[in-house]
PDB file of C-alpha atoms in Angstrom:
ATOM      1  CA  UNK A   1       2.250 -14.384  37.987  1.00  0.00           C
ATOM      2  CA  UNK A   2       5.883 -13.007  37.369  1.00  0.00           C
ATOM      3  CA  UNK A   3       6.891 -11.789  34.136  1.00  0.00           C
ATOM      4  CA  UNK A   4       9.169 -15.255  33.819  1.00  0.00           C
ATOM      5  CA  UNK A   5       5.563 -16.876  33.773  1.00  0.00           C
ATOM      6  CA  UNK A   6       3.435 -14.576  31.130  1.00  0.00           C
ATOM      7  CA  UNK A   7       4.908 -15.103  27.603  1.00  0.00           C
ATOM      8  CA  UNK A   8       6.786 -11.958  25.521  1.00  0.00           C
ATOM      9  CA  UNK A   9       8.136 -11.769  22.226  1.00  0.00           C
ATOM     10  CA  UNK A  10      10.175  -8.842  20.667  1.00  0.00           C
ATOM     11  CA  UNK A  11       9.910  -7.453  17.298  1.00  0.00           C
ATOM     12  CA  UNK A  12      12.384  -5.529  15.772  1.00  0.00           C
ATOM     13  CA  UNK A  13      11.697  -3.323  13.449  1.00  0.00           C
ATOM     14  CA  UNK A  14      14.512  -2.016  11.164  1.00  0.00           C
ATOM     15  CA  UNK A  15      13.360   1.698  10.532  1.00  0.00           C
ATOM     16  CA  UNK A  16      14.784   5.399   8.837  1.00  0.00           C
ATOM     17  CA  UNK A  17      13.318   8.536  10.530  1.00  0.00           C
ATOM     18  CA  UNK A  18      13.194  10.352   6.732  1.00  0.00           C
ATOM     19  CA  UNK A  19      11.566   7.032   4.959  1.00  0.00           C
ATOM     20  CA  UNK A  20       7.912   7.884   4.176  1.00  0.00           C
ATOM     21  CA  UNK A  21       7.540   4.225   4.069  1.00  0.00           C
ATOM     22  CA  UNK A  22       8.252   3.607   7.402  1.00  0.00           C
ATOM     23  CA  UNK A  23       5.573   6.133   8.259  1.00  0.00           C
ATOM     24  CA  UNK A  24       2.796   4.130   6.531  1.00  0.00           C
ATOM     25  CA  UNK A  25       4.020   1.474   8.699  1.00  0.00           C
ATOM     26  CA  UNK A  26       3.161   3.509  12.001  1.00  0.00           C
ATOM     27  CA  UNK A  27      -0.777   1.798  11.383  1.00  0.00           C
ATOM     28  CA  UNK A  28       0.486  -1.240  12.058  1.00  0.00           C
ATOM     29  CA  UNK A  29       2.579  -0.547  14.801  1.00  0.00           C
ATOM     30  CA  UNK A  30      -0.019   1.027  16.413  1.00  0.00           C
ATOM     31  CA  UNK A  31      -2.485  -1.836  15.784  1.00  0.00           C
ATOM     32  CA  UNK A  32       0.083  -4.447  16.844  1.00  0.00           C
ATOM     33  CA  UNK A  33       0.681  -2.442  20.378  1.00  0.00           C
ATOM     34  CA  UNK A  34      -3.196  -2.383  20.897  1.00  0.00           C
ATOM     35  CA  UNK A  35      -3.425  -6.170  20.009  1.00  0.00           C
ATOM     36  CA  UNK A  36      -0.290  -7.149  22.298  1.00  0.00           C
ATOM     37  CA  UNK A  37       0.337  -4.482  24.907  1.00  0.00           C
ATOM     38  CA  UNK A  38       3.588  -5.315  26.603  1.00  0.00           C
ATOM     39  CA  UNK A  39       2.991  -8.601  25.554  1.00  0.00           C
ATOM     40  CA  UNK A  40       5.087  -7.753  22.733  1.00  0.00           C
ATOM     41  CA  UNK A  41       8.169  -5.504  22.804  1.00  0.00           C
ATOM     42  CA  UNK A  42       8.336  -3.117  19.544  1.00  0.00           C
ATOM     43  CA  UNK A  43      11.548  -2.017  19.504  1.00  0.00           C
ATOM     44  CA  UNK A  44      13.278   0.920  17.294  1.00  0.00           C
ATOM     45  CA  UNK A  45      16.232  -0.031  15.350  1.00  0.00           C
ATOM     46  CA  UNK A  46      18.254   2.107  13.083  1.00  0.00           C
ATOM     47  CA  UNK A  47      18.903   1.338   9.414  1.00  0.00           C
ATOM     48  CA  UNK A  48      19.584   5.526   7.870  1.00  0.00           C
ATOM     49  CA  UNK A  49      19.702   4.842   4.551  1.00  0.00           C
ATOM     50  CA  UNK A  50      22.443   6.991   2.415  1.00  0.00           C
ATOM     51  CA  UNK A  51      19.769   8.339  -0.195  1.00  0.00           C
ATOM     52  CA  UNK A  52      18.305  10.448   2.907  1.00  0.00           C
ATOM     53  CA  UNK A  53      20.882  12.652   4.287  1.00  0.00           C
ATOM     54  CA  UNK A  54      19.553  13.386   7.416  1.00  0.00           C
ATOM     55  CA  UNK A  55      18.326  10.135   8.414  1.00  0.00           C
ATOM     56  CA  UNK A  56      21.569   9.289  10.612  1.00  0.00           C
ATOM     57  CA  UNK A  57      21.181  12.602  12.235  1.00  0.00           C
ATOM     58  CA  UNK A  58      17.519  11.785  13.150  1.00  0.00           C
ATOM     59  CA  UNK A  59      18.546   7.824  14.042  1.00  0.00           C
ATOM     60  CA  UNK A  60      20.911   9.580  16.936  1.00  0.00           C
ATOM     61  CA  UNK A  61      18.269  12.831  17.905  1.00  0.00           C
ATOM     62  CA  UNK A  62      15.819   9.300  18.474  1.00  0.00           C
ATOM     63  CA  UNK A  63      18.234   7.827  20.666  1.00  0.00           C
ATOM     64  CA  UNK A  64      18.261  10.712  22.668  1.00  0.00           C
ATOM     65  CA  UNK A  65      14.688  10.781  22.939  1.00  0.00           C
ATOM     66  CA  UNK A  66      14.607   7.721  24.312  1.00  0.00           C
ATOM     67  CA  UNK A  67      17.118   8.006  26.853  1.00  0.00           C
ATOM     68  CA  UNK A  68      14.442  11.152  28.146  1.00  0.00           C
ATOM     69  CA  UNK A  69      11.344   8.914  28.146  1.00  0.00           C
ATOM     70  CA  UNK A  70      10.242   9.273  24.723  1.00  0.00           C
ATOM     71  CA  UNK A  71      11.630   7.051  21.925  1.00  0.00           C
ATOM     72  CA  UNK A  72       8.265   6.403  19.990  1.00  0.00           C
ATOM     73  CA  UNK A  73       6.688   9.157  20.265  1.00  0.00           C
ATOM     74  CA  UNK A  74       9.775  10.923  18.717  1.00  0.00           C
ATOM     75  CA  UNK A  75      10.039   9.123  15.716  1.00  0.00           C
ATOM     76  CA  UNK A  76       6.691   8.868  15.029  1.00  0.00           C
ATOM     77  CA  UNK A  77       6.718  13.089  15.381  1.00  0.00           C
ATOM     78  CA  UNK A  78      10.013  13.077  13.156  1.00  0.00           C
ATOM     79  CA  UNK A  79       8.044  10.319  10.385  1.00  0.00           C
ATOM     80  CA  UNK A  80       5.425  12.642  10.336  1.00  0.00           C
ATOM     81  CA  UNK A  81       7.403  15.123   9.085  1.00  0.00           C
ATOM     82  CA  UNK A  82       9.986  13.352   7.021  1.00  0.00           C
ATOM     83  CA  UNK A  83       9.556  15.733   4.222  1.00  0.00           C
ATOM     84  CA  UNK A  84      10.482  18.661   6.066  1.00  0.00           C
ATOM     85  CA  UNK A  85      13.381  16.650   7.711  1.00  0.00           C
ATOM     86  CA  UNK A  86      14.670  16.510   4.154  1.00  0.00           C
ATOM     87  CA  UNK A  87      14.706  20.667   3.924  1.00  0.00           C
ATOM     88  CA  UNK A  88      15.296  21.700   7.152  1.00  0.00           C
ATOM     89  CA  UNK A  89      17.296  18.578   8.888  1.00  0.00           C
ATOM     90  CA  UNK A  90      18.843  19.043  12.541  1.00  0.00           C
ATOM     91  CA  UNK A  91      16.745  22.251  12.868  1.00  0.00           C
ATOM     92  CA  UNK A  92      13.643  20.017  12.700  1.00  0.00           C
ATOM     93  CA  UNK A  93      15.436  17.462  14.777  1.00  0.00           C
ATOM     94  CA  UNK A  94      15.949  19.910  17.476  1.00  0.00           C
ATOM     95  CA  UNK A  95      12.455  22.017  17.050  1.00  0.00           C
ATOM     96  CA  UNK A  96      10.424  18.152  17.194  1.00  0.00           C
ATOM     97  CA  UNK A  97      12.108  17.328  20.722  1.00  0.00           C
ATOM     98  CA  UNK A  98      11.164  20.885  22.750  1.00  0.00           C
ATOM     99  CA  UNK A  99       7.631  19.775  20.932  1.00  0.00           C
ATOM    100  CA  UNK A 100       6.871  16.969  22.278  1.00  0.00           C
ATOM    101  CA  UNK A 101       8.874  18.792  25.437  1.00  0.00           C
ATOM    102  CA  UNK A 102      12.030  17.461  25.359  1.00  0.00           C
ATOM    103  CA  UNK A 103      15.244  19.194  26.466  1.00  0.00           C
ATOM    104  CA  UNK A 104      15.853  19.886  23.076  1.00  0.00           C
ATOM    105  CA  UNK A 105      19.629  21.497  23.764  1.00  0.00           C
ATOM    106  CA  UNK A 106      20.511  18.199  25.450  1.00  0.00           C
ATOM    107  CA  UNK A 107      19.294  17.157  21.699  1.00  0.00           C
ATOM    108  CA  UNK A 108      21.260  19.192  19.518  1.00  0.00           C
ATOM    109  CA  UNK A 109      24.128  18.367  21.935  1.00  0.00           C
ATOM    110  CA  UNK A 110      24.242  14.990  21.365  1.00  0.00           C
ATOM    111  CA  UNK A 111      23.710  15.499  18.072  1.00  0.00           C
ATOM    112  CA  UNK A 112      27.111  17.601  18.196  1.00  0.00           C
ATOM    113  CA  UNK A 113      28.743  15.154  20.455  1.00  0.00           C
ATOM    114  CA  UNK A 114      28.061  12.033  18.552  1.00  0.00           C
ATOM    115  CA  UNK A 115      27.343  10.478  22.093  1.00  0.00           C
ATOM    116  CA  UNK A 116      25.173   7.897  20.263  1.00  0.00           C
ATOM    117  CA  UNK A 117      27.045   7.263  17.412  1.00  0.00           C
ATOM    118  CA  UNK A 118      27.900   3.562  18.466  1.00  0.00           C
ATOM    119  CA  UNK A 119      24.327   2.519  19.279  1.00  0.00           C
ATOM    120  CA  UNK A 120      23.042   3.638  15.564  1.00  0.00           C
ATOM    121  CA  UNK A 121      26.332   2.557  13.954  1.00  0.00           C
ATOM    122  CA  UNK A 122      25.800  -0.986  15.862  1.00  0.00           C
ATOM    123  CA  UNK A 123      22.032  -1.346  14.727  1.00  0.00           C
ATOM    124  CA  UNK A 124      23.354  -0.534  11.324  1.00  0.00           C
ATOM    125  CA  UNK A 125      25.673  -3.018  11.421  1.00  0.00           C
ATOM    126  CA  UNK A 126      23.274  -5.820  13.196  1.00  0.00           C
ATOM    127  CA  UNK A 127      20.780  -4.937  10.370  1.00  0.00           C
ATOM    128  CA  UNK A 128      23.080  -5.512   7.217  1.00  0.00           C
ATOM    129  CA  UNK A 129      24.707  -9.016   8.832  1.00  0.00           C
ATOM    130  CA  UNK A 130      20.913 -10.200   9.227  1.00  0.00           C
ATOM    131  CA  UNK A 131      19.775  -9.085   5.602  1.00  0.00           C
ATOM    132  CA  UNK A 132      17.867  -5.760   5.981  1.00  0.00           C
ATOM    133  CA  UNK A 133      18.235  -4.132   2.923  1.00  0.00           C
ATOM    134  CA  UNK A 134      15.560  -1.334   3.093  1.00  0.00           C
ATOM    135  CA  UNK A 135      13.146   0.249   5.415  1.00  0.00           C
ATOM    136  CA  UNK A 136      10.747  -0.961   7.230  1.00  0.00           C
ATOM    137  CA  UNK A 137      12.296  -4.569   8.035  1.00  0.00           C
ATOM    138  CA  UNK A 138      10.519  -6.510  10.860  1.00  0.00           C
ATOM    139  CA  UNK A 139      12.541  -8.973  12.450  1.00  0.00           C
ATOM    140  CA  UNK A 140      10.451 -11.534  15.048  1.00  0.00           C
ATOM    141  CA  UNK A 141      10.530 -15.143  15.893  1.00  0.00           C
ATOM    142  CA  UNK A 142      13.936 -15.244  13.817  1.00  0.00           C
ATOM    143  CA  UNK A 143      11.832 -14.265  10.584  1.00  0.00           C
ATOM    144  CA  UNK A 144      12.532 -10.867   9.082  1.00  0.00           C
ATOM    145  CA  UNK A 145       9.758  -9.764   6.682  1.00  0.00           C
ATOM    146  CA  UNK A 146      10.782  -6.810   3.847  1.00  0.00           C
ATOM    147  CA  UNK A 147       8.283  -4.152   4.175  1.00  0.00           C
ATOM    148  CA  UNK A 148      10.623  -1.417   1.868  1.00  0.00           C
ATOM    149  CA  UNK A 149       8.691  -2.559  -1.129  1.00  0.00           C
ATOM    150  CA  UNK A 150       5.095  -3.356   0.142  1.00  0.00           C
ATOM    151  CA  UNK A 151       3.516  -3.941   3.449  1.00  0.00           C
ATOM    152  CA  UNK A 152       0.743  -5.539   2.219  1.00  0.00           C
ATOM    153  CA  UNK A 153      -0.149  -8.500   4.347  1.00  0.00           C
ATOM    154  CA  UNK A 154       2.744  -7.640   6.924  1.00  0.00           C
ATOM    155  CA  UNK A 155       0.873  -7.242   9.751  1.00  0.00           C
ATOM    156  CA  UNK A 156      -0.828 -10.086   9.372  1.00  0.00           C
ATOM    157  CA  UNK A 157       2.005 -11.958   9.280  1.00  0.00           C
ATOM    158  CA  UNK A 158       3.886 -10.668  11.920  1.00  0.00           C
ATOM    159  CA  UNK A 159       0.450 -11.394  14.257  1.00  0.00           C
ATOM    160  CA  UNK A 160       0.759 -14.879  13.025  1.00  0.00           C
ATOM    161  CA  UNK A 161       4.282 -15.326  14.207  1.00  0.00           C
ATOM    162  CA  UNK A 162       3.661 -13.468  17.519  1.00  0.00           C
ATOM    163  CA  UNK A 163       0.559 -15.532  18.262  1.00  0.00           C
ATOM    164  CA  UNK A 164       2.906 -18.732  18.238  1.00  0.00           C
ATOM    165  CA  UNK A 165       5.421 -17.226  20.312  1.00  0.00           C
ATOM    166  CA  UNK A 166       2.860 -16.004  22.660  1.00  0.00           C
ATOM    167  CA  UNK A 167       1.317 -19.110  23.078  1.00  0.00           C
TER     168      UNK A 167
END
């Protein structure tokens, strides 16, 4: 069977790397991937929200992460720690990547070179023209469900709406 053949769906989900929310929402992510497996595509979107001042900083350290392999596992190390994001900012940034064994220069580089500026700036932008207002957003099947004020129920829906797509 080629992938053309075995159904997919994608769900976006609109997220801040210093939103505590958005860490309670790592449960369902993680019960959604062991549901789905590659049938469905979780992908990372940045929405930094103003009222955290180093979320747009961690939004760009993620993209870098990703382009060395390790997207998730990065911003579920950084969600983790979103408290101490708010004290110590790029220093955590830079200390989570040569954690989870990163090149965590190439980090702080690109953190210093704004080298992914456009991609978070361009999620950002692609979030507010669809209606995400707050963190975590899902967006799948063309629905977006609000998760910024409560989650309850969420994943169920989102399994609902994937279960159609998938056929």
């Amino acid at each position: 069977m080629s992938d053309s053949d075995s159904a997919r769906a994608t769900l976006d989900v609109w997220c801040e790397l210093q939103c505590t929310d958005c860490r309670s929402a790592l449960d369902d992510l993680r019960a959604l991937r062991a549901r789905y497996g590659d049938r469905l595509e979780i992908r990372l979107r940045h929405f930094p929200l103003e009222k955290h001042k180093h979320s747009y900083a961690a939004a760009q350290a993620a993209e870098e992460a990703a382009g060395q392999g390790k997207g998730w596992a990065y911003a579920e190390a950084v969600l983790g720690r979103a408290e101490e994001l708010a004290e110590r900012g790029e220093e955590l940034l830079v200390a989570v990547a040569a954690e989870l064994g990163l090149d965590a220069e190439e980090v702080d580089t690109a953190l210093i070179d704004g080298r992914h500026l456009l991609v978070v700036d361009a999620d950002q932008a692609e979030g507010k023209a669809i209606g995400v207002r707050g963190t975590p957003t899902y967006e799948i099947g063309g629905k977006l469900l609000d998760g910024s004020k409560d989650q309850s129920g969420l994943r169920e829906r989102i399994e609902e709406i994937a279960d159609r797509l998938l056929g």
